[in-house]
């Protein structure tokens, strides 16, 4: 399978292209279960912001999008959209929508957004084919493409409706790595320029571009240290670090961070080391050995001084930053405990938690076993390209162990190494079967030839015996004792000749048999020369069957993951019924529809930041915080309000002009991702900015409880009241199906908030802030801001 297209000629190339097309179709089709089972709808939370931005781009155009100030988010601060987003996804979908309409395909913006990720999954499949082919040939490329087309880790972020940055970023990541290896193998400046352009697209698409700009310099440094420097290595890296950095700085959300943050400094240092190595090798080719040693000393001295000067400047810049020039997310990757200690907002996101070991088997399945085998195969033999794949796998395994979200980055590496392993294994097994078949054919041919020779000898002997018998009859008829005696003597002589003839025939047969056996042995030796690594034929056949069975189970697992585990949208929930059907929970869209139709366009809505993007996109109302999480103080203010008593929370919300507050509650139907389960994160984030909010006040002996043993602070905070208001009326005792207990406070009365909407299954509950009471004439009047500040000080 190493080079199917080259060995098969034009037919091999045609079959390879057909297989790749089918793989791309499969990559697209397997991600459509969410549309088939539910409907064409945007999933999760972040995709709703991307969808809203794409709508604005399609209506207002690129210039207005680039300068868009969104006043419906982060009230009263707002947000400059063009300078705070990675525009790659939006520009890609907007371009696809424009092309479709230009070709008279009247697709809506929502339809294009829903299917963008599946389309780019097909692109990722052929990019993976090119990547693996550059390392180990066509067989490995096709296998890796088939594996990544349906790997669950990638499906989880690219099903239809998952309109997030990773949907296009994984394709950009793999394609950038392919172009780097292509340049490294060919030394072509064309591919080097294309590599910088692919890196630019990656920078526009996802903040994970820093993985590329750090992994490639590590590989370049590894090649230099191990003595694998070449002009091809220089061409592969130098244009990328220069042109790629200049292009990255053009993206507003990156800007001067491309040269000012620690995530990029490693590439610059390796760039200096690369030039020192290049100068050394160049001068070595010009000077004799003695003169070269002197020149090398000078080069190393000058290079060391330059490196020290650059390093000093970088260290000074790093020390000037409180985080040493690293972003919070980068520090969380380098130090897994950093976020939980200093940035609770990052730690509160479930996809930023370390994965359980079962996640690797859920998201990779068979690849968890094949990837280590592929890692070993990368060293047989070791090349520049295979060393990069090995480095990619090792680094991505570490990062996936720190943050479960980065299982997505591990998926291409696991698929490529697994593809190399499967291709190499099938090469060994199939060549073993071929060698065994060739041996059997040679032996069968020799045996058939020997049988044919024996039959010819038998026929000749039978003819000779028939002639002698006829002669004997003639002599007997002539009569005479003398003739009879002579005839008898003749027969005796003939009888003596018969054994000798038979012996001669046997000897001839023996020679031919020996010749046949020798030919079989030669055939076997020739087969072994043609196929150097072989195993027993029956063992090879069993191995092939086991590999096919394992891949069949992998395919079944991937289809199940795509159909059931990762196809359900978070905006529409479902539960199986007794008759095998599905019961749909559509509370979120019901609540957002109520906000859109029953509130004023300028009303402000407060909730926890998880639901900010959905509120602005589906309800078209102004929110206080959203999923961008760029302002920790703003989020802490909402957290403090939810953690405070009702009157104090009312004062806080009034101070920021909030009219409606909604909470997500799952106690009735057993929905675990509700605000009560997230509440401790609100306390931690709020307490990080406002020290009067203390987490121990909400815990009973270190335990988080909502029953009668809960603390007074917990039972009287706003979050508890808004979640459990009138809940005891449902069953008479207020049994929470998520926490598996009866609530501690059943007769909850609200004085400053009033319930205006509760969805069908009580999953979304919306409250309106009551207007302040009229005060008698002459009474002291206090401004809302003053009351809010005093409320914060009093709590």
Coordinates of N, CA, C and O in Angstrom, one line a residue, residues 102-254:
X102 N -24.8 33.7 -5.9 CA -24.3 34.2 -7.2 C -24.6 33.1 -8.3 O -24.8 33.4 -9.4
X103 N -24.6 31.8 -7.8 CA -24.9 30.7 -8.8 C -26.4 30.3 -8.7 O -26.7 29.3 -9.2
X104 N -27.2 31.2 -8.1 CA -28.6 31.0 -8.1 C -29.1 29.8 -7.2 O -30.0 29.1 -7.5
X105 N -28.3 29.6 -6.2 CA -28.7 28.6 -5.2 C -29.2 29.5 -4.0 O -28.4 30.0 -3.2
X106 N -30.5 29.6 -3.7 CA -31.0 30.5 -2.7 C -30.9 30.0 -1.3 O -31.9 29.8 -0.6
X107 N -29.7 29.7 -0.9 CA -29.5 29.2 0.5 C -29.6 30.4 1.5 O -29.1 31.5 1.2
X108 N -30.2 30.1 2.6 CA -30.2 31.1 3.7 C -28.8 31.1 4.4 O -28.0 30.2 4.3
X109 N -28.6 32.2 5.1 CA -27.3 32.3 5.9 C -27.3 31.2 6.9 O -26.2 30.6 7.2
X110 N -28.4 30.9 7.6 CA -28.5 29.8 8.6 C -28.1 28.5 8.0 O -27.4 27.7 8.6
X111 N -28.6 28.2 6.8 CA -28.3 26.9 6.1 C -26.8 26.8 5.8 O -26.2 25.7 6.1
X112 N -26.2 27.8 5.3 CA -24.8 27.8 5.1 C -24.0 27.6 6.4 O -23.0 26.8 6.4
X113 N -24.4 28.3 7.4 CA -23.7 28.1 8.7 C -23.9 26.7 9.3 O -22.9 26.2 9.8
X114 N -25.0 26.1 9.1 CA -25.2 24.8 9.6 C -24.3 23.8 8.9 O -23.8 22.9 9.6
X115 N -24.1 23.9 7.6 CA -23.4 22.9 6.9 C -21.9 23.3 6.6 O -21.2 22.6 5.9
X116 N -21.4 24.4 7.2 CA -20.0 24.8 7.0 C -19.1 23.7 7.6 O -18.1 23.3 6.9
X117 N -19.3 23.3 8.8 CA -18.4 22.4 9.4 C -18.4 21.0 8.7 O -17.3 20.5 8.5
X118 N -19.5 20.4 8.3 CA -19.4 19.2 7.5 C -18.6 19.3 6.2 O -17.9 18.4 5.8
X119 N -18.8 20.5 5.5 CA -18.1 20.7 4.3 C -16.6 20.7 4.6 O -15.8 20.1 3.8
X120 N -16.2 21.4 5.6 CA -14.7 21.5 5.9 C -14.2 20.2 6.5 O -13.0 20.0 6.5
X121 N -15.1 19.4 7.0 CA -14.6 18.0 7.4 C -14.1 17.2 6.2 O -13.1 16.5 6.3
X122 N -14.8 17.4 5.1 CA -14.4 16.7 3.9 C -13.0 17.3 3.4 O -12.2 16.6 3.0
X123 N -12.9 18.6 3.6 CA -11.6 19.3 3.2 C -10.5 18.7 4.1 O -9.4 18.5 3.7
X124 N -10.8 18.6 5.4 CA -9.8 18.1 6.3 C -9.4 16.6 6.0 O -8.2 16.2 6.2
X125 N -10.3 15.9 5.4 CA -10.0 14.5 5.0 C -9.0 14.5 3.9 O -8.0 13.7 4.0
X126 N -9.2 15.3 2.9 CA -8.1 15.2 1.8 C -6.9 15.9 2.2 O -5.8 15.6 1.7
X127 N -6.9 16.9 3.1 CA -5.7 17.5 3.6 C -4.9 16.5 4.4 O -3.7 16.4 4.4
X128 N -5.6 15.6 5.2 CA -4.9 14.6 6.0 C -4.3 13.5 5.0 O -3.2 13.0 5.3
X129 N -5.0 13.2 3.9 CA -4.5 12.3 2.9 C -3.1 12.9 2.4 O -2.1 12.1 2.3
X130 N -3.1 14.1 2.0 CA -1.9 14.7 1.5 C -0.8 14.7 2.6 O 0.4 14.4 2.3
X131 N -1.1 15.0 3.8 CA -0.2 15.0 4.9 C 0.5 13.6 5.1 O 1.7 13.5 5.1
X132 N -0.4 12.6 5.3 CA 0.1 11.2 5.5 C 0.9 10.7 4.3 O 1.8 10.0 4.4
X133 N 0.4 11.0 3.1 CA 1.1 10.6 1.9 C 2.5 11.2 1.8 O 3.4 10.5 1.4
X134 N 2.6 12.4 2.3 CA 4.0 13.0 2.2 C 4.9 12.3 3.2 O 6.1 12.4 3.0
X135 N 4.4 11.6 4.2 CA 5.2 11.0 5.2 C 5.5 9.5 4.8 O 6.6 9.1 4.8
X136 N 4.4 8.8 4.4 CA 4.6 7.3 4.2 C 3.9 6.8 2.9 O 3.7 5.6 2.8
X137 N 3.4 7.6 2.0 CA 2.9 7.1 0.8 C 1.4 7.1 0.7 O 0.7 7.5 1.7
X138 N 0.9 6.6 -0.4 CA -0.6 6.7 -0.7 C -1.4 5.8 0.2 O -2.5 6.2 0.7
X139 N -0.9 4.7 0.5 CA -1.7 3.8 1.4 C -1.9 4.4 2.8 O -3.1 4.4 3.3
X140 N -0.9 4.9 3.4 CA -1.0 5.6 4.7 C -1.9 6.8 4.5 O -2.7 7.1 5.4
X141 N -1.9 7.5 3.4 CA -2.7 8.7 3.2 C -4.2 8.4 3.2 O -5.0 9.0 3.8
X142 N -4.5 7.3 2.4 CA -5.9 6.9 2.3 C -6.5 6.4 3.6 O -7.6 6.7 4.0
X143 N -5.6 5.7 4.3 CA -6.1 5.1 5.6 C -6.3 6.3 6.6 O -7.3 6.3 7.3
X144 N -5.4 7.2 6.7 CA -5.5 8.3 7.6 C -6.7 9.2 7.3 O -7.4 9.6 8.2
X145 N -6.9 9.4 6.0 CA -8.1 10.2 5.6 C -9.4 9.5 6.0 O -10.3 10.1 6.5
X146 N -9.5 8.2 5.8 CA -10.7 7.4 6.2 C -10.9 7.5 7.7 O -12.0 7.6 8.2
X147 N -9.8 7.4 8.5 CA -9.9 7.5 10.0 C -10.4 8.8 10.5 O -11.2 8.9 11.3
X148 N -9.8 9.9 9.9 CA -10.2 11.2 10.4 C -11.6 11.6 9.9 O -12.2 12.5 10.5
X149 N -12.0 11.0 8.9 CA -13.4 11.3 8.4 C -14.4 11.0 9.4 O -15.5 11.6 9.4
X150 N -14.2 10.0 10.3 CA -15.2 9.6 11.2 C -14.7 9.5 12.6 O -15.4 8.8 13.5
X151 N -13.6 10.0 13.0 CA -13.1 9.9 14.3 C -14.0 10.8 15.3 O -14.3 11.9 15.0
X152 N -14.5 10.2 16.4 CA -15.5 10.9 17.2 C -15.0 12.2 17.8 O -15.7 13.1 17.9
X153 N -13.7 12.3 18.1 CA -13.1 13.5 18.7 C -13.4 14.7 17.7 O -13.7 15.8 18.2
X154 N -13.2 14.5 16.4 CA -13.4 15.6 15.5 C -14.9 15.8 15.2 O -15.4 16.9 15.0
X155 N -15.6 14.7 15.2 CA -17.1 14.8 14.9 C -17.8 15.6 16.0 O -18.7 16.4 15.7
X156 N -17.3 15.6 17.2 CA -17.9 16.3 18.3 C -17.9 17.8 18.1 O -18.7 18.5 18.6
X157 N -17.0 18.3 17.3 CA -16.9 19.8 17.0 C -17.2 20.1 15.6 O -17.0 21.3 15.2
X158 N -17.7 19.2 14.8 CA -18.0 19.5 13.4 C -19.2 18.9 12.8 O -19.4 18.7 11.6
X159 N -20.2 18.5 13.7 CA -21.5 18.0 13.2 C -22.2 19.2 12.6 O -21.9 20.4 12.8
X160 N -23.2 18.9 11.8 CA -24.0 19.9 11.2 C -24.7 20.8 12.2 O -25.4 20.2 13.1
X161 N -24.5 22.0 12.2 CA -25.0 23.0 13.2 C -23.9 23.4 14.2 O -24.1 24.4 14.9
X162 N -22.8 22.8 14.2 CA -21.7 23.2 15.1 C -20.9 24.3 14.4 O -19.8 24.0 13.9
X163 N -21.4 25.4 14.4 CA -20.8 26.5 13.6 C -19.8 27.3 14.5 O -20.0 28.4 14.9
X164 N -18.7 26.6 14.8 CA -17.6 27.2 15.6 C -16.3 27.2 14.9 O -16.2 26.6 13.8
X165 N -15.3 28.0 15.5 CA -14.1 28.2 14.8 C -13.4 26.9 14.5 O -12.7 26.8 13.4
X166 N -13.5 25.9 15.3 CA -12.8 24.6 15.1 C -13.2 23.9 13.8 O -12.5 23.1 13.3
X167 N -14.5 24.2 13.4 CA -15.0 23.6 12.2 C -14.1 23.8 10.9 O -14.0 22.9 10.1
X168 N -13.5 25.0 10.8 CA -12.6 25.3 9.7 C -11.1 25.2 10.1 O -10.2 25.1 9.3
X169 N -10.9 25.4 11.4 CA -9.5 25.5 11.9 C -8.7 24.2 11.8 O -7.5 24.2 11.5
X170 N -9.4 23.0 12.0 CA -8.7 21.8 11.9 C -8.2 21.5 10.5 O -7.1 21.0 10.3
X171 N -9.0 21.9 9.5 CA -8.5 21.8 8.1 C -7.3 22.7 7.9 O -6.3 22.3 7.3
X172 N -7.4 23.9 8.4 CA -6.2 24.9 8.3 C -5.0 24.3 9.0 O -3.9 24.5 8.5
X173 N -5.2 23.7 10.1 CA -4.1 23.2 10.9 C -3.4 22.1 10.1 O -2.1 22.1 9.9
X174 N -4.1 21.1 9.6 CA -3.6 20.0 8.9 C -2.9 20.4 7.6 O -1.9 20.0 7.2
X175 N -3.6 21.3 6.9 CA -3.1 21.8 5.6 C -1.8 22.6 5.8 O -0.9 22.5 5.0
X176 N -1.7 23.4 6.8 CA -0.5 24.1 7.1 C 0.7 23.1 7.4 O 1.8 23.3 6.9
X177 N 0.4 22.1 8.2 CA 1.5 21.1 8.4 C 1.9 20.4 7.2 O 3.0 20.1 7.0
X178 N 0.9 20.1 6.3 CA 1.2 19.4 5.1 C 2.1 20.2 4.2 O 3.1 19.8 3.6
X179 N 1.8 21.5 4.1 CA 2.6 22.4 3.2 C 4.0 22.6 3.8 O 5.0 22.7 3.1
X180 N 4.1 22.6 5.2 CA 5.5 22.6 5.8 C 6.3 21.4 5.4 O 7.5 21.5 5.0
X181 N 5.7 20.2 5.5 CA 6.4 19.0 5.1 C 6.7 18.9 3.6 O 7.8 18.4 3.2
X182 N 5.8 19.4 2.8 CA 6.0 19.4 1.4 C 7.2 20.3 1.1 O 8.1 20.0 0.2
X183 N 7.3 21.5 1.7 CA 8.4 22.4 1.5 C 9.7 21.7 2.1 O 10.8 21.8 1.4
X184 N 9.6 21.0 3.2 CA 10.8 20.4 3.8 C 11.3 19.3 2.9 O 12.5 19.0 2.8
X185 N 10.4 18.6 2.2 CA 10.8 17.5 1.3 C 11.3 17.9 -0.1 O 12.1 17.3 -0.7
X186 N 10.8 19.1 -0.5 CA 11.1 19.5 -1.9 C 12.0 20.8 -1.9 O 12.7 21.0 -2.9
X187 N 12.0 21.6 -0.9 CA 12.8 22.8 -0.9 C 12.2 23.9 -1.8 O 12.9 24.8 -2.2
X188 N 10.9 23.8 -2.1 CA 10.3 24.7 -3.1 C 9.9 26.0 -2.4 O 9.2 25.9 -1.3
X189 N 10.3 27.1 -2.9 CA 9.8 28.4 -2.4 C 8.4 28.6 -2.6 O 7.7 29.3 -1.8
X190 N 7.8 28.0 -3.6 CA 6.4 28.1 -3.9 C 5.6 27.5 -2.7 O 4.6 28.2 -2.2
X191 N 5.9 26.3 -2.3 CA 5.2 25.7 -1.2 C 5.5 26.5 0.1 O 4.6 26.5 1.0
X192 N 6.7 27.1 0.2 CA 6.9 27.8 1.4 C 6.0 29.1 1.5 O 5.5 29.4 2.6
X193 N 5.8 29.7 0.4 CA 4.9 30.8 0.3 C 3.4 30.4 0.6 O 2.7 31.0 1.4
X194 N 3.1 29.3 0.0 CA 1.7 28.7 0.3 C 1.6 28.3 1.7 O 0.5 28.5 2.3
X195 N 2.6 27.9 2.3 CA 2.6 27.5 3.8 C 2.3 28.8 4.6 O 1.5 28.7 5.6
X196 N 2.9 29.9 4.3 CA 2.7 31.1 5.0 C 1.3 31.6 4.9 O 0.6 32.1 5.8
X197 N 0.7 31.4 3.6 CA -0.7 31.8 3.4 C -1.6 30.9 4.2 O -2.6 31.4 4.7
X198 N -1.4 29.6 4.2 CA -2.2 28.7 5.0 C -2.1 29.0 6.5 O -3.1 29.0 7.2
X199 N -1.0 29.4 7.0 CA -0.8 29.8 8.4 C -1.6 31.1 8.6 O -2.2 31.2 9.7
X200 N -1.6 32.0 7.7 CA -2.4 33.2 7.8 C -3.9 32.9 8.0 O -4.6 33.5 8.8
X201 N -4.4 31.9 7.2 CA -5.8 31.5 7.3 C -6.1 30.9 8.6 O -7.1 31.1 9.2
X202 N -5.1 30.1 9.1 CA -5.3 29.5 10.5 C -5.3 30.6 11.5 O -6.1 30.5 12.5
X203 N -4.5 31.6 11.4 CA -4.5 32.7 12.4 C -5.9 33.4 12.4 O -6.4 33.8 13.4
X204 N -6.4 33.6 11.2 CA -7.7 34.3 11.1 C -8.9 33.4 11.7 O -9.9 33.9 12.1
X205 N -8.6 32.1 11.8 CA -9.7 31.2 12.1 C -9.8 30.8 13.6 O -10.9 30.6 14.1
X206 N -8.7 30.7 14.3 CA -8.7 30.1 15.6 C -7.5 30.6 16.4 O -6.4 30.7 15.9
X207 N -7.7 30.8 17.7 CA -6.6 31.2 18.6 C -5.6 30.0 18.8 O -4.4 30.3 19.3
X208 N -5.9 28.8 18.4 CA -5.0 27.7 18.5 C -3.8 27.8 17.5 O -3.0 26.8 17.4
X209 N -3.7 28.8 16.7 CA -2.6 29.0 15.7 C -1.3 29.0 16.5 O -0.3 28.7 15.9
X210 N -1.3 29.3 17.7 CA 0.0 29.4 18.5 C 0.6 27.9 18.6 O 1.8 27.8 18.8
X211 N -0.3 26.9 18.5 CA 0.3 25.6 18.5 C 1.2 25.3 17.3 O 2.2 24.7 17.4
X212 N 0.8 25.9 16.1 CA 1.6 25.8 14.9 C 2.9 26.5 15.0 O 4.0 26.0 14.8
X213 N 2.9 27.7 15.5 CA 4.0 28.6 15.5 C 5.0 28.2 16.6 O 6.1 28.8 16.8
X214 N 4.6 27.2 17.5 CA 5.5 26.7 18.4 C 6.0 25.2 18.1 O 7.2 24.9 18.4
X215 N 5.1 24.4 17.5 CA 5.5 23.1 17.1 C 6.5 23.0 16.0 O 7.5 22.3 16.1
X216 N 6.3 23.8 15.0 CA 7.3 23.8 13.9 C 8.7 24.3 14.3 O 9.7 23.7 13.9
X217 N 8.8 25.4 15.1 CA 10.2 25.8 15.6 C 10.8 24.7 16.4 O 12.0 24.5 16.3
X218 N 10.0 23.9 17.2 CA 10.6 22.8 18.0 C 11.2 21.8 17.0 O 12.2 21.2 17.3
X219 N 10.4 21.5 16.0 CA 10.9 20.5 15.0 C 12.2 21.0 14.3 O 13.1 20.2 14.1
X220 N 12.2 22.2 13.9 CA 13.4 22.8 13.3 C 14.6 22.7 14.2 O 15.7 22.3 13.8
X221 N 14.4 23.0 15.4 CA 15.5 23.0 16.4 C 15.9 21.5 16.6 O 17.2 21.2 16.7
X222 N 15.0 20.6 16.6 CA 15.3 19.2 16.7 C 16.2 18.7 15.5 O 17.2 17.9 15.7
X223 N 15.8 19.1 14.3 CA 16.6 18.8 13.1 C 18.0 19.3 13.2 O 19.0 18.6 12.8
X224 N 18.2 20.6 13.7 CA 19.5 21.2 13.8 C 20.3 20.4 14.8 O 21.5 20.1 14.5
X225 N 19.8 20.1 15.9 CA 20.5 19.5 17.0 C 20.9 18.1 16.6 O 22.0 17.6 16.9
X226 N 20.1 17.4 15.9 CA 20.4 16.0 15.5 C 21.2 15.9 14.2 O 21.4 14.8 13.6
X227 N 21.7 17.1 13.6 CA 22.5 17.1 12.5 C 21.8 16.9 11.2 O 22.4 16.4 10.2
X228 N 20.5 17.2 11.1 CA 19.7 17.0 9.9 C 19.4 18.4 9.2 O 18.5 18.5 8.5
X229 N 20.3 19.3 9.4 CA 20.1 20.6 8.8 C 20.4 20.5 7.3 O 21.2 19.7 6.8
X230 N 19.5 21.2 6.5 CA 19.7 21.3 5.0 C 19.1 22.6 4.6 O 18.4 23.3 5.3
X231 N 19.4 22.8 3.3 CA 18.8 24.1 2.7 C 17.3 24.0 2.6 O 16.6 25.0 2.7
X232 N 16.8 22.8 2.5 CA 15.3 22.6 2.5 C 14.7 23.0 3.8 O 13.6 23.5 3.9
X233 N 15.4 22.7 4.9 CA 14.9 23.1 6.2 C 14.9 24.6 6.3 O 13.9 25.1 6.9
X234 N 15.9 25.2 5.8 CA 15.9 26.7 5.9 C 14.7 27.3 5.1 O 14.0 28.2 5.5
X235 N 14.5 26.8 3.9 CA 13.4 27.3 3.0 C 12.1 27.0 3.7 O 11.1 27.8 3.5
X236 N 11.9 25.9 4.4 CA 10.7 25.6 5.0 C 10.3 26.5 6.2 O 9.1 26.7 6.4
X237 N 11.3 27.0 6.9 CA 11.0 27.7 8.1 C 11.2 29.2 8.0 O 10.4 30.0 8.5
X238 N 12.2 29.7 7.3 CA 12.5 31.1 7.3 C 11.3 31.9 6.7 O 10.9 32.9 7.3
X239 N 10.8 31.6 5.5 CA 9.7 32.3 5.0 C 8.4 32.3 5.9 O 7.7 33.3 6.0
X240 N 8.2 31.1 6.6 CA 7.1 31.0 7.5 C 7.2 32.0 8.6 O 6.2 32.7 9.0
X241 N 8.3 32.1 9.2 CA 8.5 32.9 10.4 C 8.4 34.4 10.1 O 8.0 35.2 10.9
X242 N 8.9 34.8 8.9 CA 8.9 36.2 8.5 C 7.6 36.6 7.9 O 6.8 37.4 8.4
X243 N 7.2 35.9 6.8 CA 6.0 36.3 6.1 C 4.8 35.9 6.9 O 3.8 36.7 7.0
X244 N 4.8 34.8 7.6 CA 3.7 34.4 8.4 C 3.4 35.3 9.6 O 2.3 35.6 9.9
X245 N 4.5 35.8 10.2 CA 4.3 36.8 11.3 C 3.8 38.1 10.8 O 2.9 38.7 11.4
X246 N 4.2 38.6 9.6 CA 3.7 39.8 9.1 C 2.2 39.7 8.7 O 1.4 40.6 9.0
X247 N 1.9 38.5 8.2 CA 0.4 38.3 7.8 C -0.4 38.2 9.1 O -1.5 38.7 9.1
X248 N 0.1 37.5 10.1 CA -0.6 37.4 11.4 C -0.9 38.7 12.0 O -2.0 38.9 12.6
X249 N 0.0 39.6 11.9 CA -0.1 40.9 12.5 C -1.2 41.7 11.9 O -1.7 42.7 12.4
X250 N -1.7 41.3 10.7 CA -2.8 42.0 10.0 C -4.1 41.7 10.5 O -5.1 42.4 10.3
X251 N -4.2 40.6 11.3 CA -5.5 40.2 11.9 C -5.7 41.1 13.2 O -4.9 41.0 14.1
X252 N -6.7 41.9 13.2 CA -6.9 42.9 14.3 C -6.8 42.2 15.7 O -6.3 42.8 16.6
X253 N -7.4 41.1 15.9 CA -7.5 40.5 17.2 C -6.1 40.0 17.7 O -5.8 39.8 18.9
X254 N -5.2 39.8 16.7 CA -3.8 39.4 17.0 C -2.9 40.6 17.1 O -2.3 40.9 18.1

